[in-house]
């Protein structure tokens, strides 16, 4: 019988589709990169998704985040993403966590229950904690490196963290993971040199924050506000989803 995954089945076969339906993937960070990754995983038939993010949809998210619309402003990103995923696949299980993942909150998650972990968060301390927790549990993980301040969506590559270059975030991650004796990590990164964002006050969220009321980590409290666009984060998220699907059905 034809269903929403029939065209996928033509490519990977019925057994692989069934395997995806029985898989559970956690997406940490449901913004520009993670939002596209989560939706692509849902459209690929992943049966259970865990979405982790404490942020709300802001007006300045509309230019790049798949769930950001005027109709969703002020709503939690995980709630909006869950609604979209269930509209794609009503049989899916979507668990949401309005939590800012960090070393202080990592104990709330048992990685042994996941078949794969997607790291699409912004903070270095959080990314390192995710990698270490995944390694300790033996759970596959893929990590997004810097997508902000970039314009070339065709420049992304999939590589081991120790094969990366140019990307400032990847450089920091290489150093920190080496200190922790982590021997490998699959990442999506770009060698494009970041653009220097416009520093004018009128265009700065940091100086003119319009985050929804009740936002725990608004722009005024953040160290730096990167520029972004409609295509670079989405491409990174779709590449991540493709890698996850490929690994799950091996």
GROMACS .gro file of N, CA, C and O in nm, residues 20 25-27 33-46 49 116-120 142-144 158 186-188 233-249:
model
  192
   20UNK      N    1   1.417   0.225   1.001
   20UNK     CA    2   1.404   0.366   1.038
   20UNK      C    3   1.284   0.388   1.130
   20UNK      O    4   1.290   0.466   1.225
   25UNK      N    5   1.610   0.892   1.739
   25UNK     CA    6   1.716   0.990   1.719
   25UNK      C    7   1.688   1.113   1.805
   25UNK      O    8   1.575   1.163   1.808
   26UNK      N    9   1.790   1.161   1.873
   26UNK     CA   10   1.780   1.284   1.952
   26UNK      C   11   1.844   1.398   1.877
   26UNK      O   12   1.957   1.386   1.829
   27UNK      N   13   1.772   1.510   1.865
   27UNK     CA   14   1.825   1.630   1.800
   27UNK      C   15   1.839   1.737   1.907
   27UNK      O   16   1.740   1.789   1.959
   33UNK      N   17   1.994   2.487   1.188
   33UNK     CA   18   2.048   2.358   1.145
   33UNK      C   19   1.961   2.244   1.195
   33UNK      O   20   1.915   2.158   1.119
   34UNK      N   21   1.935   2.242   1.325
   34UNK     CA   22   1.862   2.131   1.385
   34UNK      C   23   1.718   2.121   1.341
   34UNK      O   24   1.664   2.010   1.332
   35UNK      N   25   1.655   2.234   1.312
   35UNK     CA   26   1.516   2.231   1.266
   35UNK      C   27   1.502   2.158   1.133
   35UNK      O   28   1.412   2.075   1.115
   36UNK      N   29   1.592   2.188   1.039
   36UNK     CA   30   1.589   2.119   0.910
   36UNK      C   31   1.626   1.972   0.926
   36UNK      O   32   1.569   1.885   0.860
   37UNK      N   33   1.723   1.944   1.014
   37UNK     CA   34   1.762   1.804   1.036
   37UNK      C   35   1.646   1.724   1.092
   37UNK      O   36   1.616   1.613   1.045
   38UNK      N   37   1.577   1.780   1.193
   38UNK     CA   38   1.466   1.709   1.255
   38UNK      C   39   1.354   1.682   1.155
   38UNK      O   40   1.299   1.571   1.151
   39UNK      N   41   1.321   1.782   1.074
   39UNK     CA   42   1.213   1.762   0.977
   39UNK      C   43   1.252   1.660   0.871
   39UNK      O   44   1.169   1.576   0.831
   40UNK      N   45   1.376   1.662   0.825
   40UNK     CA   46   1.420   1.564   0.726
   40UNK      C   47   1.419   1.423   0.783
   40UNK      O   48   1.387   1.327   0.713
   41UNK      N   49   1.451   1.410   0.911
   41UNK     CA   50   1.445   1.279   0.975
   41UNK      C   51   1.301   1.230   0.983
   41UNK      O   52   1.272   1.112   0.960
   42UNK      N   53   1.209   1.321   1.014
   42UNK     CA   54   1.067   1.285   1.018
   42UNK      C   55   1.019   1.245   0.879
   42UNK      O   56   0.945   1.146   0.863
   43UNK      N   57   1.059   1.319   0.777
   43UNK     CA   58   1.017   1.288   0.640
   43UNK      C   59   1.082   1.160   0.588
   43UNK      O   60   1.036   1.103   0.489
   44UNK      N   61   1.188   1.117   0.655
   44UNK     CA   62   1.254   0.992   0.617
   44UNK      C   63   1.196   0.871   0.688
   44UNK      O   64   1.234   0.759   0.660
   45UNK      N   65   1.106   0.896   0.784
   45UNK     CA   66   1.039   0.786   0.851
   45UNK      C   67   1.098   0.741   0.982
   45UNK      O   68   1.063   0.633   1.031
   46UNK      N   69   1.187   0.822   1.042
   46UNK     CA   70   1.240   0.786   1.174
   46UNK      C   71   1.123   0.783   1.272
   46UNK      O   72   1.048   0.879   1.284
   49UNK      N   73   1.155   1.065   1.766
   49UNK     CA   74   1.244   1.179   1.769
   49UNK      C   75   1.238   1.245   1.907
   49UNK      O   76   1.129   1.264   1.961
  116UNK      N   77   2.095   0.736   1.761
  116UNK     CA   78   2.182   0.838   1.703
  116UNK      C   79   2.155   0.970   1.773
  116UNK      O   80   2.042   0.996   1.818
  117UNK      N   81   2.258   1.053   1.782
  117UNK     CA   82   2.247   1.186   1.841
  117UNK      C   83   2.293   1.289   1.740
  117UNK      O   84   2.399   1.273   1.677
  118UNK      N   85   2.214   1.394   1.724
  118UNK     CA   86   2.250   1.508   1.639
  118UNK      C   87   2.285   1.626   1.728
  118UNK      O   88   2.204   1.669   1.811
  119UNK      N   89   2.405   1.678   1.713
  119UNK     CA   90   2.449   1.797   1.786
  119UNK      C   91   2.434   1.918   1.695
  119UNK      O   92   2.512   1.938   1.603
  120UNK      N   93   2.332   1.998   1.725
  120UNK     CA   94   2.311   2.122   1.649
  120UNK      C   95   2.298   2.239   1.744
  120UNK      O   96   2.221   2.333   1.721
  142UNK      N   97   2.673   1.294   1.537
  142UNK     CA   98   2.726   1.382   1.432
  142UNK      C   99   2.708   1.524   1.480
  142UNK      O  100   2.604   1.559   1.538
  143UNK      N  101   2.810   1.606   1.459
  143UNK     CA  102   2.812   1.740   1.516
  143UNK      C  103   2.822   1.846   1.406
  143UNK      O  104   2.900   1.831   1.312
  144UNK      N  105   2.742   1.950   1.421
  144UNK     CA  106   2.747   2.062   1.328
  144UNK      C  107   2.850   2.163   1.375
  144UNK      O  108   2.847   2.207   1.490
  158UNK      N  109   3.151   1.664   0.488
  158UNK     CA  110   3.143   1.571   0.600
  158UNK      C  111   3.284   1.516   0.622
  158UNK      O  112   3.348   1.470   0.527
  186UNK      N  113   3.244   1.251   1.378
  186UNK     CA  114   3.192   1.291   1.247
  186UNK      C  115   3.129   1.430   1.258
  186UNK      O  116   3.049   1.456   1.348
  187UNK      N  117   3.168   1.519   1.167
  187UNK     CA  118   3.115   1.656   1.169
  187UNK      C  119   3.076   1.700   1.029
  187UNK      O  120   3.122   1.645   0.929
  188UNK      N  121   2.991   1.801   1.025
  188UNK     CA  122   2.961   1.873   0.902
  188UNK      C  123   3.019   2.013   0.921
  188UNK      O  124   2.987   2.080   1.020
  233UNK      N  125   2.230   2.738   0.686
  233UNK     CA  126   2.197   2.645   0.796
  233UNK      C  127   2.112   2.527   0.751
  233UNK      O  128   2.131   2.414   0.797
  234UNK      N  129   2.017   2.552   0.660
  234UNK     CA  130   1.931   2.445   0.611
  234UNK      C  131   2.008   2.336   0.541
  234UNK      O  132   1.982   2.217   0.560
  235UNK      N  133   2.106   2.375   0.459
  235UNK     CA  134   2.187   2.275   0.389
  235UNK      C  135   2.266   2.192   0.488
  235UNK      O  136   2.275   2.069   0.477
  236UNK      N  137   2.323   2.256   0.589
  236UNK     CA  138   2.397   2.183   0.692
  236UNK      C  139   2.306   2.081   0.761
  236UNK      O  140   2.344   1.966   0.785
  237UNK      N  141   2.184   2.124   0.793
  237UNK     CA  142   2.089   2.034   0.859
  237UNK      C  143   2.049   1.917   0.772
  237UNK      O  144   2.036   1.803   0.820
  238UNK      N  145   2.029   1.942   0.643
  238UNK     CA  146   1.991   1.834   0.552
  238UNK      C  147   2.105   1.735   0.531
  238UNK      O  148   2.082   1.614   0.520
  239UNK      N  149   2.228   1.785   0.526
  239UNK     CA  150   2.344   1.695   0.515
  239UNK      C  151   2.352   1.607   0.638
  239UNK      O  152   2.376   1.485   0.629
  240UNK      N  153   2.332   1.666   0.754
  240UNK     CA  154   2.335   1.589   0.879
  240UNK      C  155   2.230   1.479   0.875
  240UNK      O  156   2.258   1.362   0.907
  241UNK      N  157   2.107   1.514   0.836
  241UNK     CA  158   2.000   1.415   0.830
  241UNK      C  159   2.036   1.302   0.735
  241UNK      O  160   2.011   1.184   0.763
  242UNK      N  161   2.094   1.336   0.622
  242UNK     CA  162   2.133   1.233   0.525
  242UNK      C  163   2.237   1.139   0.581
  242UNK      O  164   2.231   1.017   0.557
  243UNK      N  165   2.333   1.192   0.658
  243UNK     CA  166   2.434   1.107   0.720
  243UNK      C  167   2.373   1.015   0.825
  243UNK      O  168   2.407   0.897   0.833
  244UNK      N  169   2.279   1.069   0.903
  244UNK     CA  170   2.214   0.987   1.006
  244UNK      C  171   2.137   0.873   0.942
  244UNK      O  172   2.148   0.756   0.983
  245UNK      N  173   2.058   0.904   0.840
  245UNK     CA  174   1.979   0.801   0.773
  245UNK      C  175   2.069   0.695   0.712
  245UNK      O  176   2.047   0.575   0.726
  246UNK      N  177   2.176   0.739   0.646
  246UNK     CA  178   2.268   0.645   0.584
  246UNK      C  179   2.331   0.550   0.686
  246UNK      O  180   2.345   0.430   0.661
  247UNK      N  181   2.368   0.604   0.801
  247UNK     CA  182   2.429   0.520   0.904
  247UNK      C  183   2.328   0.426   0.968
  247UNK      O  184   2.361   0.311   1.001
  248UNK      N  185   2.206   0.472   0.987
  248UNK     CA  186   2.104   0.388   1.051
  248UNK      C  187   2.066   0.267   0.968
  248UNK      O  188   2.030   0.163   1.023
  249UNK      N  189   2.072   0.279   0.836
  249UNK     CA  190   2.026   0.169   0.752
  249UNK      C  191   2.141   0.083   0.698
  249UNK      O  192   2.118  -0.006   0.616
   0.00000   0.00000   0.00000
